[in-house]
Tab-separated table of C-alpha atoms in Angstrom:
chain	number	residue	atom	x	y	z
E	1	UNK	CA	8.137	-39.653	-51.003
E	2	UNK	CA	7.852	-43.108	-49.902
E	3	UNK	CA	9.290	-43.961	-46.170
E	4	UNK	CA	13.106	-44.876	-46.657
E	5	UNK	CA	13.699	-43.418	-49.815
E	6	UNK	CA	16.662	-42.007	-50.216
E	7	UNK	CA	16.995	-39.226	-53.316
E	8	UNK	CA	17.829	-35.788	-51.040
E	9	UNK	CA	17.318	-37.545	-47.089
E	10	UNK	CA	16.600	-39.618	-45.141
E	11	UNK	CA	13.500	-40.506	-42.743
E	12	UNK	CA	13.431	-43.316	-40.898
E	13	UNK	CA	13.328	-44.778	-36.692
E	14	UNK	CA	15.206	-45.835	-34.423
E	15	UNK	CA	14.512	-46.524	-31.022
E	16	UNK	CA	16.085	-44.229	-28.752
E	17	UNK	CA	17.105	-44.769	-25.166
E	18	UNK	CA	14.370	-45.050	-23.561
E	19	UNK	CA	12.932	-48.128	-26.165
E	20	UNK	CA	10.685	-46.067	-28.059
E	21	UNK	CA	10.375	-44.546	-31.330
E	22	UNK	CA	13.285	-40.865	-32.260
E	23	UNK	CA	10.982	-39.850	-35.182
E	24	UNK	CA	14.260	-38.571	-36.355
E	25	UNK	CA	14.515	-36.937	-40.219
E	26	UNK	CA	18.338	-35.937	-42.063
E	27	UNK	CA	19.117	-34.328	-44.750
E	28	UNK	CA	22.271	-33.683	-46.360
E	29	UNK	CA	23.159	-30.478	-49.371
E	30	UNK	CA	26.696	-30.694	-49.818
E	31	UNK	CA	29.006	-31.146	-46.844
E	32	UNK	CA	25.928	-30.117	-43.980
E	33	UNK	CA	24.293	-31.910	-42.007
E	34	UNK	CA	20.286	-31.128	-39.881
E	35	UNK	CA	18.876	-32.766	-36.886
E	36	UNK	CA	15.638	-32.789	-36.015
E	37	UNK	CA	14.845	-34.656	-32.783
E	38	UNK	CA	10.985	-34.236	-31.793
E	39	UNK	CA	10.519	-35.745	-28.332
E	40	UNK	CA	13.808	-35.482	-26.670
E	41	UNK	CA	14.535	-33.642	-24.067
E	42	UNK	CA	18.657	-31.841	-24.583
E	43	UNK	CA	20.309	-34.217	-22.233
E	44	UNK	CA	19.664	-36.589	-25.028
E	45	UNK	CA	21.118	-34.774	-28.001
E	46	UNK	CA	23.907	-36.793	-27.321
E	47	UNK	CA	22.499	-40.009	-27.727
E	48	UNK	CA	21.524	-38.764	-30.944
E	49	UNK	CA	23.747	-37.367	-32.110
E	50	UNK	CA	26.681	-40.686	-31.907
E	51	UNK	CA	23.713	-42.273	-34.413
E	52	UNK	CA	24.522	-41.251	-38.014
E	53	UNK	CA	23.177	-42.122	-41.032
E	54	UNK	CA	24.686	-43.928	-44.071
E	55	UNK	CA	26.822	-40.893	-46.379
E	56	UNK	CA	25.067	-40.014	-50.011
E	57	UNK	CA	28.577	-41.634	-51.719
E	58	UNK	CA	28.600	-44.869	-50.871
E	59	UNK	CA	26.071	-47.474	-48.411
E	60	UNK	CA	27.188	-49.324	-45.729
E	61	UNK	CA	30.359	-46.605	-44.733
E	62	UNK	CA	30.348	-45.118	-41.332
E	63	UNK	CA	29.779	-41.625	-41.115
E	64	UNK	CA	31.950	-39.820	-38.339
E	65	UNK	CA	30.515	-38.962	-35.050
E	66	UNK	CA	29.893	-35.622	-33.545
E	67	UNK	CA	31.410	-34.047	-30.386
E	68	UNK	CA	28.373	-33.125	-27.878
E	69	UNK	CA	26.448	-29.836	-28.271
E	70	UNK	CA	27.735	-26.979	-26.296
E	71	UNK	CA	25.079	-25.977	-23.585
E	72	UNK	CA	22.941	-22.584	-23.739
E	73	UNK	CA	25.279	-19.960	-22.034
E	74	UNK	CA	21.766	-17.863	-20.682
E	75	UNK	CA	20.376	-21.897	-19.205
E	76	UNK	CA	24.300	-22.266	-17.210
E	77	UNK	CA	23.847	-18.418	-16.015
E	78	UNK	CA	20.835	-19.302	-15.001
E	79	UNK	CA	21.542	-22.789	-12.695
E	80	UNK	CA	24.193	-21.418	-11.929
E	81	UNK	CA	21.754	-17.733	-10.051
E	82	UNK	CA	19.398	-20.530	-8.864
E	83	UNK	CA	22.674	-22.237	-6.854
E	84	UNK	CA	23.606	-19.525	-5.455
E	85	UNK	CA	20.400	-18.334	-4.375
E	86	UNK	CA	20.172	-21.920	-2.520
E	87	UNK	CA	23.652	-21.625	-0.411
E	88	UNK	CA	21.880	-18.052	0.338
E	89	UNK	CA	19.089	-19.220	1.296
E	90	UNK	CA	19.856	-22.851	2.781
E	91	UNK	CA	23.054	-20.780	4.629
E	92	UNK	CA	21.071	-17.698	6.274
E	93	UNK	CA	18.347	-20.455	7.437
E	94	UNK	CA	20.688	-22.519	8.880
E	95	UNK	CA	22.750	-19.139	10.698
E	96	UNK	CA	20.021	-17.375	11.645
E	97	UNK	CA	18.249	-19.925	13.524
E	98	UNK	CA	21.639	-21.574	15.234
E	99	UNK	CA	22.306	-18.189	15.703
E	100	UNK	CA	18.440	-17.351	17.121
E	101	UNK	CA	18.620	-14.560	17.411
E	102	UNK	CA	17.175	-11.207	14.809
E	103	UNK	CA	18.997	-10.315	11.791
E	104	UNK	CA	20.182	-6.115	11.569
E	105	UNK	CA	21.645	-5.197	7.699
E	106	UNK	CA	25.783	-6.157	9.326
E	107	UNK	CA	25.067	-9.957	9.126
E	108	UNK	CA	27.033	-11.301	6.227
E	109	UNK	CA	24.715	-14.415	5.146
E	110	UNK	CA	21.851	-11.107	4.675
E	111	UNK	CA	24.320	-9.187	2.744
E	112	UNK	CA	25.218	-12.264	0.690
E	113	UNK	CA	21.419	-13.021	0.179
E	114	UNK	CA	20.451	-9.340	-0.603
E	115	UNK	CA	23.236	-9.137	-3.469
E	116	UNK	CA	22.055	-12.217	-5.339
E	117	UNK	CA	19.212	-11.659	-5.020
E	118	UNK	CA	19.736	-8.294	-7.057
E	119	UNK	CA	21.978	-10.747	-9.207
E	120	UNK	CA	18.237	-13.227	-9.908
E	121	UNK	CA	17.138	-9.928	-11.074
E	122	UNK	CA	19.223	-8.622	-13.225
E	123	UNK	CA	18.873	-11.342	-15.548
E	124	UNK	CA	18.100	-10.827	-18.633
E	125	UNK	CA	16.612	-7.367	-17.957
E	126	UNK	CA	16.125	-5.477	-20.959
E	127	UNK	CA	17.783	-2.281	-22.052
E	128	UNK	CA	15.953	0.793	-21.984
E	129	UNK	CA	17.254	3.791	-24.408
E	130	UNK	CA	16.615	7.643	-23.000
E	131	UNK	CA	18.305	11.091	-23.289
E	132	UNK	CA	20.731	11.080	-21.239
E	133	UNK	CA	22.484	7.611	-21.140
E	134	UNK	CA	20.791	3.967	-20.879
E	135	UNK	CA	18.870	2.081	-17.880
E	136	UNK	CA	19.109	-1.220	-17.388
E	137	UNK	CA	17.681	-1.013	-13.526
E	138	UNK	CA	15.249	-3.533	-11.310
E	139	UNK	CA	13.239	-1.102	-10.333
E	140	UNK	CA	10.455	-1.322	-13.377
E	141	UNK	CA	9.253	-5.094	-12.308
E	142	UNK	CA	8.795	-4.676	-8.520
E	143	UNK	CA	7.087	-0.863	-9.007
E	144	UNK	CA	4.638	-3.264	-11.383
E	145	UNK	CA	3.659	-5.808	-8.015
E	146	UNK	CA	1.748	-2.967	-6.586
E	147	UNK	CA	-0.850	-3.195	-9.021
E	148	UNK	CA	-0.799	-6.869	-8.798
E	149	UNK	CA	-0.580	-7.105	-5.511
E	150	UNK	CA	-2.878	-5.049	-3.559
E	151	UNK	CA	-0.999	-5.049	-0.314
E	152	UNK	CA	1.914	-3.443	-1.875
E	153	UNK	CA	0.688	-0.346	-2.085
E	154	UNK	CA	2.292	0.331	1.493
E	155	UNK	CA	5.576	-1.012	0.679
E	156	UNK	CA	6.001	0.588	-1.851
E	157	UNK	CA	4.660	4.014	-1.068
E	158	UNK	CA	7.304	3.980	1.861
E	159	UNK	CA	9.735	3.752	-1.120
E	160	UNK	CA	8.754	7.352	-2.411
E	161	UNK	CA	9.254	8.367	1.220
E	162	UNK	CA	12.415	7.572	1.755
E	163	UNK	CA	14.997	11.360	2.119
E	164	UNK	CA	18.293	10.118	1.048
E	165	UNK	CA	17.346	7.463	-2.571
E	166	UNK	CA	18.434	8.674	-5.691
E	167	UNK	CA	18.881	6.129	-8.633
E	168	UNK	CA	16.362	3.259	-9.352
E	169	UNK	CA	18.286	0.668	-8.048
E	170	UNK	CA	18.044	2.088	-4.095
E	171	UNK	CA	15.296	1.849	-4.602
E	172	UNK	CA	14.633	-1.764	-5.274
E	173	UNK	CA	17.152	-2.199	-2.880
E	174	UNK	CA	15.188	-0.736	-0.393
E	175	UNK	CA	12.098	-2.368	-1.471
E	176	UNK	CA	13.773	-6.114	-1.596
E	177	UNK	CA	14.766	-5.113	2.812
E	178	UNK	CA	11.683	-4.061	3.471
E	179	UNK	CA	9.157	-6.814	1.829
E	180	UNK	CA	11.818	-9.106	4.248
E	181	UNK	CA	10.937	-7.112	6.940
E	182	UNK	CA	7.090	-7.564	5.712
E	183	UNK	CA	7.816	-11.530	5.265
E	184	UNK	CA	6.176	-11.175	2.136
E	185	UNK	CA	8.845	-10.768	-0.754
E	186	UNK	CA	7.584	-14.842	-1.411
E	187	UNK	CA	4.540	-13.605	-2.730
E	188	UNK	CA	4.525	-10.447	-4.269
E	189	UNK	CA	7.996	-11.712	-6.676
E	190	UNK	CA	4.739	-14.947	-7.126
E	191	UNK	CA	2.053	-12.246	-8.025
E	192	UNK	CA	5.195	-10.776	-10.530
E	193	UNK	CA	6.530	-14.532	-12.651
E	194	UNK	CA	2.749	-15.754	-13.346
E	195	UNK	CA	1.882	-12.076	-15.155
E	196	UNK	CA	4.790	-13.807	-18.052
E	197	UNK	CA	3.543	-10.984	-20.286
E	198	UNK	CA	3.340	-7.752	-18.605
E	199	UNK	CA	7.452	-9.266	-17.348
E	200	UNK	CA	7.711	-9.534	-21.271
E	201	UNK	CA	7.893	-5.492	-20.589
E	202	UNK	CA	11.251	-5.786	-18.293
E	203	UNK	CA	12.634	-9.028	-19.196
E	204	UNK	CA	14.272	-10.827	-21.894
E	205	UNK	CA	12.619	-13.939	-22.379
E	206	UNK	CA	15.944	-16.513	-21.224
E	207	UNK	CA	15.464	-14.385	-17.892
E	208	UNK	CA	15.206	-15.719	-15.288
E	209	UNK	CA	12.489	-14.636	-14.195
E	210	UNK	CA	10.998	-15.389	-17.310
E	211	UNK	CA	11.739	-20.031	-16.634
E	212	UNK	CA	11.247	-22.260	-14.441
E	213	UNK	CA	14.405	-21.280	-12.327
E	214	UNK	CA	12.185	-18.366	-11.028
E	215	UNK	CA	9.517	-19.915	-9.086
E	216	UNK	CA	12.309	-22.568	-8.546
E	217	UNK	CA	13.711	-19.421	-6.119
E	218	UNK	CA	10.326	-17.609	-5.265
E	219	UNK	CA	9.416	-21.317	-3.926
E	220	UNK	CA	12.484	-21.157	-1.480
E	221	UNK	CA	12.021	-17.662	-0.556
E	222	UNK	CA	9.072	-18.735	1.403
E	223	UNK	CA	11.237	-20.210	4.115
E	224	UNK	CA	12.767	-17.595	5.015
E	225	UNK	CA	9.651	-17.187	6.675
E	226	UNK	CA	10.456	-18.288	9.318
E	227	UNK	CA	13.746	-15.317	10.053
E	228	UNK	CA	13.325	-12.284	11.935
E	229	UNK	CA	14.986	-9.219	10.081
E	230	UNK	CA	15.161	-5.563	11.752
E	231	UNK	CA	16.818	-3.825	8.703
E	232	UNK	CA	17.682	0.119	9.381
E	233	UNK	CA	16.000	1.785	5.175
E	234	UNK	CA	16.072	5.512	6.177
E	235	UNK	CA	19.992	5.822	6.974
E	236	UNK	CA	21.550	3.360	4.926
E	237	UNK	CA	23.409	4.207	1.700
E	238	UNK	CA	21.353	1.970	-0.529
E	239	UNK	CA	22.708	3.993	-4.148
E	240	UNK	CA	26.289	3.126	-4.263
E	241	UNK	CA	26.964	0.526	-2.895
E	242	UNK	CA	28.604	-2.592	-5.191
E	243	UNK	CA	26.484	-5.365	-5.054
E	244	UNK	CA	29.901	-8.934	-5.614
E	245	UNK	CA	29.379	-12.340	-4.938
E	246	UNK	CA	31.493	-13.770	-2.003
E	247	UNK	CA	32.165	-17.195	-2.732
E	248	UNK	CA	34.552	-17.542	0.079
E	249	UNK	CA	31.265	-18.133	2.680
E	250	UNK	CA	29.443	-21.782	0.329
E	251	UNK	CA	33.779	-22.551	-0.512
E	252	UNK	CA	35.000	-24.567	1.988
E	253	UNK	CA	39.562	-25.698	1.346
E	254	UNK	CA	40.316	-29.509	2.817
E	255	UNK	CA	41.488	-27.794	6.337
E	256	UNK	CA	37.965	-26.763	6.997
E	257	UNK	CA	36.801	-30.751	4.563
E	258	UNK	CA	39.295	-31.930	7.749
E	259	UNK	CA	37.741	-30.057	10.851
E	260	UNK	CA	33.723	-31.517	9.417
E	261	UNK	CA	35.314	-35.190	9.218
E	262	UNK	CA	37.017	-35.299	12.850
E	263	UNK	CA	34.311	-33.668	14.783
E	264	UNK	CA	31.921	-35.776	12.212
E	265	UNK	CA	33.908	-39.268	13.740
E	266	UNK	CA	33.834	-37.755	17.234
E	267	UNK	CA	29.565	-37.468	16.498
E	268	UNK	CA	30.201	-41.149	15.028
E	269	UNK	CA	31.965	-43.004	17.770
E	270	UNK	CA	29.223	-40.492	20.697
E	271	UNK	CA	26.947	-42.179	18.742
E	272	UNK	CA	28.114	-45.495	18.463
E	273	UNK	CA	28.820	-45.396	22.647
E	274	UNK	CA	25.177	-43.998	22.210
E	275	UNK	CA	24.087	-47.199	20.538
E	276	UNK	CA	25.093	-49.661	22.660
E	277	UNK	CA	24.543	-48.268	25.886
E	278	UNK	CA	20.724	-48.177	24.299
E	279	UNK	CA	21.228	-52.168	22.936
E	280	UNK	CA	22.114	-52.906	26.623
E	281	UNK	CA	19.294	-50.666	28.003
E	282	UNK	CA	17.431	-53.089	25.442
E	283	UNK	CA	18.478	-56.690	25.951
E	284	UNK	CA	16.876	-55.150	29.813
E	285	UNK	CA	13.247	-55.065	29.072
E	286	UNK	CA	13.392	-57.920	26.886
E	287	UNK	CA	14.243	-59.975	29.787
E	288	UNK	CA	11.396	-58.249	31.724
E	289	UNK	CA	9.732	-58.746	28.896
E	290	UNK	CA	9.733	-62.633	29.403
E	291	UNK	CA	9.089	-62.549	32.228
E	292	UNK	CA	5.767	-61.166	32.177
E	293	UNK	CA	5.265	-62.931	28.737
E	294	UNK	CA	5.311	-65.928	31.340
E	295	UNK	CA	2.837	-64.482	33.554
E	296	UNK	CA	-0.124	-63.429	30.631
E	297	UNK	CA	0.042	-66.513	29.982
E	298	UNK	CA	-0.414	-67.996	33.312
E	299	UNK	CA	-3.425	-65.492	33.164
E	300	UNK	CA	-4.250	-66.341	30.527
E	301	UNK	CA	-5.151	-70.204	32.061
E	302	UNK	CA	-7.240	-68.164	34.482
E	303	UNK	CA	-9.377	-66.017	31.835
E	304	UNK	CA	-10.563	-68.935	29.747
E	305	UNK	CA	-11.506	-70.570	32.851
E	306	UNK	CA	-13.540	-67.612	33.425
E	307	UNK	CA	-14.485	-67.178	29.471
E	308	UNK	CA	-16.553	-70.443	29.844
E	309	UNK	CA	-17.821	-69.939	33.273
E	310	UNK	CA	-19.337	-66.608	31.764
E	311	UNK	CA	-20.343	-67.867	28.377
E	312	UNK	CA	-22.787	-70.435	30.306
E	313	UNK	CA	-23.572	-67.766	32.256
E	314	UNK	CA	-24.936	-65.808	28.679
E	315	UNK	CA	-26.698	-68.983	28.186
E	316	UNK	CA	-28.292	-69.235	31.128
E	317	UNK	CA	-29.224	-65.251	30.621
E	318	UNK	CA	-30.221	-65.195	26.980
E	319	UNK	CA	-32.904	-67.454	28.591
E	320	UNK	CA	-34.446	-65.321	30.636
E	321	UNK	CA	-33.901	-62.108	27.854
E	322	UNK	CA	-36.800	-64.941	25.749
E	323	UNK	CA	-39.293	-64.683	28.635
E	324	UNK	CA	-38.566	-61.183	29.305
E	325	UNK	CA	-39.378	-60.484	25.792
E	326	UNK	CA	-42.430	-62.665	25.339
E	327	UNK	CA	-43.815	-61.037	28.792
E	328	UNK	CA	-42.569	-57.159	27.138
E	329	UNK	CA	-45.569	-58.177	23.666
E	330	UNK	CA	-48.895	-59.434	25.716
E	331	UNK	CA	-47.706	-55.711	27.976
E	332	UNK	CA	-47.636	-53.759	24.843
E	333	UNK	CA	-50.662	-55.586	22.830
E	334	UNK	CA	-52.393	-53.805	26.773
E	335	UNK	CA	-50.915	-50.489	26.484
E	336	UNK	CA	-51.969	-49.727	22.438
E	337	UNK	CA	-55.472	-50.835	23.142
E	338	UNK	CA	-56.060	-49.014	26.318
E	339	UNK	CA	-54.033	-46.328	23.837
E	340	UNK	CA	-56.619	-46.452	22.011
E	341	UNK	CA	-60.297	-45.614	23.978
E	342	UNK	CA	-57.417	-43.117	24.719
E	343	UNK	CA	-57.208	-41.258	21.500
E	344	UNK	CA	-61.408	-42.101	21.020
E	345	UNK	CA	-61.948	-39.910	24.649
E	346	UNK	CA	-58.849	-37.417	23.676
E	347	UNK	CA	-61.040	-36.413	19.917
E	348	UNK	CA	-64.605	-35.906	21.841
E	349	UNK	CA	-62.686	-33.565	24.003
E	350	UNK	CA	-61.114	-32.104	20.898
E	351	UNK	CA	-63.896	-30.982	19.359
E	352	UNK	CA	-65.812	-29.937	21.415
E	353	UNK	CA	-62.820	-27.753	22.755
E	354	UNK	CA	-62.331	-26.584	19.621
E	355	UNK	CA	-66.084	-25.143	19.582
E	356	UNK	CA	-66.056	-23.034	22.260
E	357	UNK	CA	-62.779	-21.559	21.250
E	358	UNK	CA	-64.527	-21.038	18.322
E	359	UNK	CA	-66.419	-18.298	20.206
E	360	UNK	CA	-63.615	-17.023	22.291
E	361	UNK	CA	-61.481	-16.437	19.291
E	362	UNK	CA	-64.891	-14.509	17.291
E	363	UNK	CA	-65.374	-12.113	20.960
E	364	UNK	CA	-61.618	-11.765	21.384
E	365	UNK	CA	-61.845	-10.239	17.559
E	366	UNK	CA	-64.364	-7.428	18.502
E	367	UNK	CA	-63.232	-6.004	21.245
E	368	UNK	CA	-59.449	-6.167	19.324
E	369	UNK	CA	-61.202	-3.988	16.332
E	370	UNK	CA	-63.018	-2.251	18.748
E	371	UNK	CA	-59.503	-1.285	20.797
E	372	UNK	CA	-57.934	-1.343	16.698
E	373	UNK	CA	-60.924	1.705	16.903
E	374	UNK	CA	-59.957	4.021	20.287
E	375	UNK	CA	-56.354	4.208	19.462
E	376	UNK	CA	-57.428	5.975	16.093
E	377	UNK	CA	-58.828	8.152	17.659
E	378	UNK	CA	-56.944	9.033	20.668
E	379	UNK	CA	-53.953	9.512	18.020
E	380	UNK	CA	-55.978	11.961	16.214
E	381	UNK	CA	-56.985	13.316	18.847
E	382	UNK	CA	-53.441	13.377	20.310
E	383	UNK	CA	-52.170	15.093	16.747
E	384	UNK	CA	-54.961	17.724	16.706
E	385	UNK	CA	-53.723	18.408	19.982
E	386	UNK	CA	-49.831	18.705	19.432
E	387	UNK	CA	-50.685	20.906	16.295
E	388	UNK	CA	-53.009	23.451	18.800
E	389	UNK	CA	-49.925	23.611	21.172
E	390	UNK	CA	-47.380	24.421	17.935
E	391	UNK	CA	-49.509	26.868	16.841
E	392	UNK	CA	-49.972	28.349	20.619
E	393	UNK	CA	-46.029	28.149	21.754
E	394	UNK	CA	-45.573	30.245	17.428
E	395	UNK	CA	-48.029	32.876	18.359
E	396	UNK	CA	-46.262	33.915	21.637
E	397	UNK	CA	-43.618	34.158	20.034
E	398	UNK	CA	-44.585	36.676	17.765
E	399	UNK	CA	-46.260	38.600	20.267
E	400	UNK	CA	-42.566	38.206	21.978
E	401	UNK	CA	-41.219	39.584	19.028
E	402	UNK	CA	-44.067	42.949	17.938
E	403	UNK	CA	-43.812	44.096	21.812
E	404	UNK	CA	-40.480	43.871	21.442
E	405	UNK	CA	-40.352	45.754	18.030
E	406	UNK	CA	-42.862	47.867	18.793
E	407	UNK	CA	-40.067	48.840	22.673
E	408	UNK	CA	-37.329	49.293	19.507
E	409	UNK	CA	-39.329	51.824	17.109
E	410	UNK	CA	-40.232	54.050	20.717
E	411	UNK	CA	-36.125	54.459	21.505
E	412	UNK	CA	-35.662	55.018	17.902
E	413	UNK	CA	-38.192	57.874	17.942
E	414	UNK	CA	-37.395	59.532	21.010
E	415	UNK	CA	-33.235	59.795	19.568
E	416	UNK	CA	-34.897	61.244	16.653
E	417	UNK	CA	-36.406	63.840	18.345
E	418	UNK	CA	-33.389	64.114	19.870
E	419	UNK	CA	-31.591	64.664	16.790
E	420	UNK	CA	-34.255	67.093	15.639
E	421	UNK	CA	-33.950	69.776	18.808
E	422	UNK	CA	-30.353	69.409	18.341
E	423	UNK	CA	-30.600	69.841	14.511
E	424	UNK	CA	-33.263	72.624	14.613
E	425	UNK	CA	-30.599	74.577	17.230
E	426	UNK	CA	-27.194	73.798	15.979
E	427	UNK	CA	-29.129	76.099	12.587
E	428	UNK	CA	-30.819	79.150	14.755
E	429	UNK	CA	-26.504	79.430	15.717
E	430	UNK	CA	-25.181	79.292	12.217
E	431	UNK	CA	-27.665	81.988	10.979
E	432	UNK	CA	-27.401	83.829	13.599
E	433	UNK	CA	-22.732	83.714	12.552
E	434	UNK	CA	-24.388	83.828	8.667
E	435	UNK	CA	-25.300	87.198	9.749
E	436	UNK	CA	-22.480	88.913	11.764
E	437	UNK	CA	-19.593	88.085	8.928
E	438	UNK	CA	-22.551	89.149	6.153
E	439	UNK	CA	-21.418	92.445	8.019
E	440	UNK	CA	-18.168	91.989	8.215
E	441	UNK	CA	-17.349	90.789	4.397
E	442	UNK	CA	-18.721	94.033	3.562
E	443	UNK	CA	-16.393	96.186	5.908
E	444	UNK	CA	-13.655	94.056	5.165
E	445	UNK	CA	-15.346	94.512	1.295
E	446	UNK	CA	-14.481	98.547	1.889
E	447	UNK	CA	-11.293	98.554	3.018
E	448	UNK	CA	-9.936	96.567	0.597
E	449	UNK	CA	-11.782	98.870	-1.419
E	450	UNK	CA	-9.235	101.450	0.322
E	451	UNK	CA	-6.382	99.736	0.380
E	452	UNK	CA	-6.644	98.663	-3.775
E	453	UNK	CA	-6.902	102.031	-4.207
E	454	UNK	CA	-3.817	103.278	-2.493
E	455	UNK	CA	-2.204	100.776	-4.333
E	456	UNK	CA	-2.968	101.742	-7.417
E	457	UNK	CA	-1.152	105.431	-6.308
E	458	UNK	CA	1.892	102.734	-4.697
E	459	UNK	CA	1.888	101.246	-8.313
E	460	UNK	CA	2.100	104.795	-10.248
E	461	UNK	CA	4.706	106.702	-8.054
E	462	UNK	CA	7.764	103.349	-8.145
E	463	UNK	CA	6.826	103.842	-11.933
E	464	UNK	CA	8.141	107.116	-11.972
E	465	UNK	CA	11.509	106.288	-9.776
E	466	UNK	CA	12.105	103.689	-11.587
E	467	UNK	CA	11.960	105.572	-14.473
E	468	UNK	CA	14.180	108.470	-13.063
E	469	UNK	CA	16.405	105.640	-11.719
E	470	UNK	CA	16.630	104.526	-15.734
E	471	UNK	CA	17.559	107.819	-16.547
E	472	UNK	CA	20.384	108.822	-13.964
E	473	UNK	CA	22.275	104.690	-14.587
E	474	UNK	CA	22.160	105.616	-17.802
E	475	UNK	CA	23.707	108.926	-17.606
E	476	UNK	CA	26.025	107.639	-15.393
E	477	UNK	CA	27.121	104.835	-17.596
E	478	UNK	CA	28.062	107.663	-20.358
E	479	UNK	CA	29.841	109.592	-18.237
E	480	UNK	CA	32.264	106.108	-17.066
E	481	UNK	CA	32.176	105.164	-20.586
E	482	UNK	CA	33.926	108.503	-21.141
E	483	UNK	CA	36.474	108.760	-18.565
E	484	UNK	CA	37.274	104.555	-19.319
E	485	UNK	CA	38.830	106.493	-22.554
E	486	UNK	CA	41.404	108.303	-19.684
E	487	UNK	CA	42.482	105.811	-17.750
E	488	UNK	CA	45.740	104.751	-19.187
E	489	UNK	CA	47.679	107.414	-18.276
E	490	UNK	CA	45.390	108.973	-14.716
E	491	UNK	CA	47.009	106.739	-11.027
E	492	UNK	CA	46.128	103.400	-10.140
E	493	UNK	CA	43.585	104.685	-7.733
E	494	UNK	CA	41.774	106.512	-10.592
E	495	UNK	CA	41.368	103.762	-12.919
E	496	UNK	CA	39.791	101.860	-9.708
E	497	UNK	CA	37.737	105.081	-8.689
E	498	UNK	CA	36.792	105.100	-11.882
E	499	UNK	CA	36.275	101.392	-12.865
E	500	UNK	CA	33.506	101.683	-9.613
E	501	UNK	CA	31.467	103.883	-10.908
E	502	UNK	CA	31.465	101.908	-14.516
E	503	UNK	CA	30.107	99.321	-12.836
């Protein structure tokens, strides 16, 4: 569609606030309107919205102006965090330098600095789901620094080894404190914000660490290298601390402003008095300089006269120099002729020296070759001698080992012979004992046979006695049973007697 046609919209060029053309496309469908602006900053949007094209319903009718668009809340948050970081870092540096001492954990500006840094690192952090709860902590990106900066491995290992830290947030707070003591917090975070593709796993696209504000804060952290901090991380409870920014440290009431104004007025008055005193000193200095200028002018006239005299002397010296140069040229020509004659003599002497040197070189090479052959022969003889000496040592060592082995075997033979004699004596003694035991065994066998015969007889007699005892017992029981029948008519004593007899 040609430029300027308005069938369903309008396209054209309008001069922008800077004087250049502003490419704008506007379309209207019903009551909806859309602006697309290229090459403009966000703060120029209000100036763009102030210009509106004509409405479709009637040419020349002016559309009502739109109100400026509201700012992005995330951009406002980033700007607020950046301003708080600037205030906390500036206040910490100024207070530390004014006190001129090493900071500890109880120092309020230092505590507020860590709280502000914690809020800056938490901005735009992604929420990670786990089995039990949602996890949103800054320990993940800080732990990533070890992979990007090898020197940060030591601080990561120290944080993981600290006792008493149970939560990732506590480890992150300990990491920030150790990094400040090492004076490398800016270096660690700079390596982190450069790798935005890795940070995207932990932060949203609009997070502080993903935007330019993060780089600005990292640049401000470089100024903390002038501070010496001595923080006790081991015994501090970092898991349960509540990070709240104390704005009262950075906001001032009317009394503080008036006191500062009085202090500034007093400082200005002191400066005024100092300037007046300085002015008086400068006036006295100017007067002394005027007198000095007069003396310098008088001395200048004297120097001009001396300069004229010096110029005349220089002209005379130049004439003398010209004469000396001409004489020098004559001397130089004579010297060159003498050098040419001397050069010819030197060349002849050099040829003679070369011939004599050639003969000496041949003699030297021959003597060197003979020395090399003799050295080689001596080396071979020394090697053969060393081999012979080593063989002699080995033979002597072998002879000593053989003698030692022979002595040991002789001692073993003597011991074996003694053991053999002892075994023979034991065998003879055992044989004699065996003969005696065989005779005793025969006698015992005879006694056992007689005892067995007696035992058999006694057994037969006992069986007869048992049989007779059983017969007697049966007879006694029959008599007792017969007496029991009449026990009721007898007396008590008779019944008791019968009962004892029956049993």
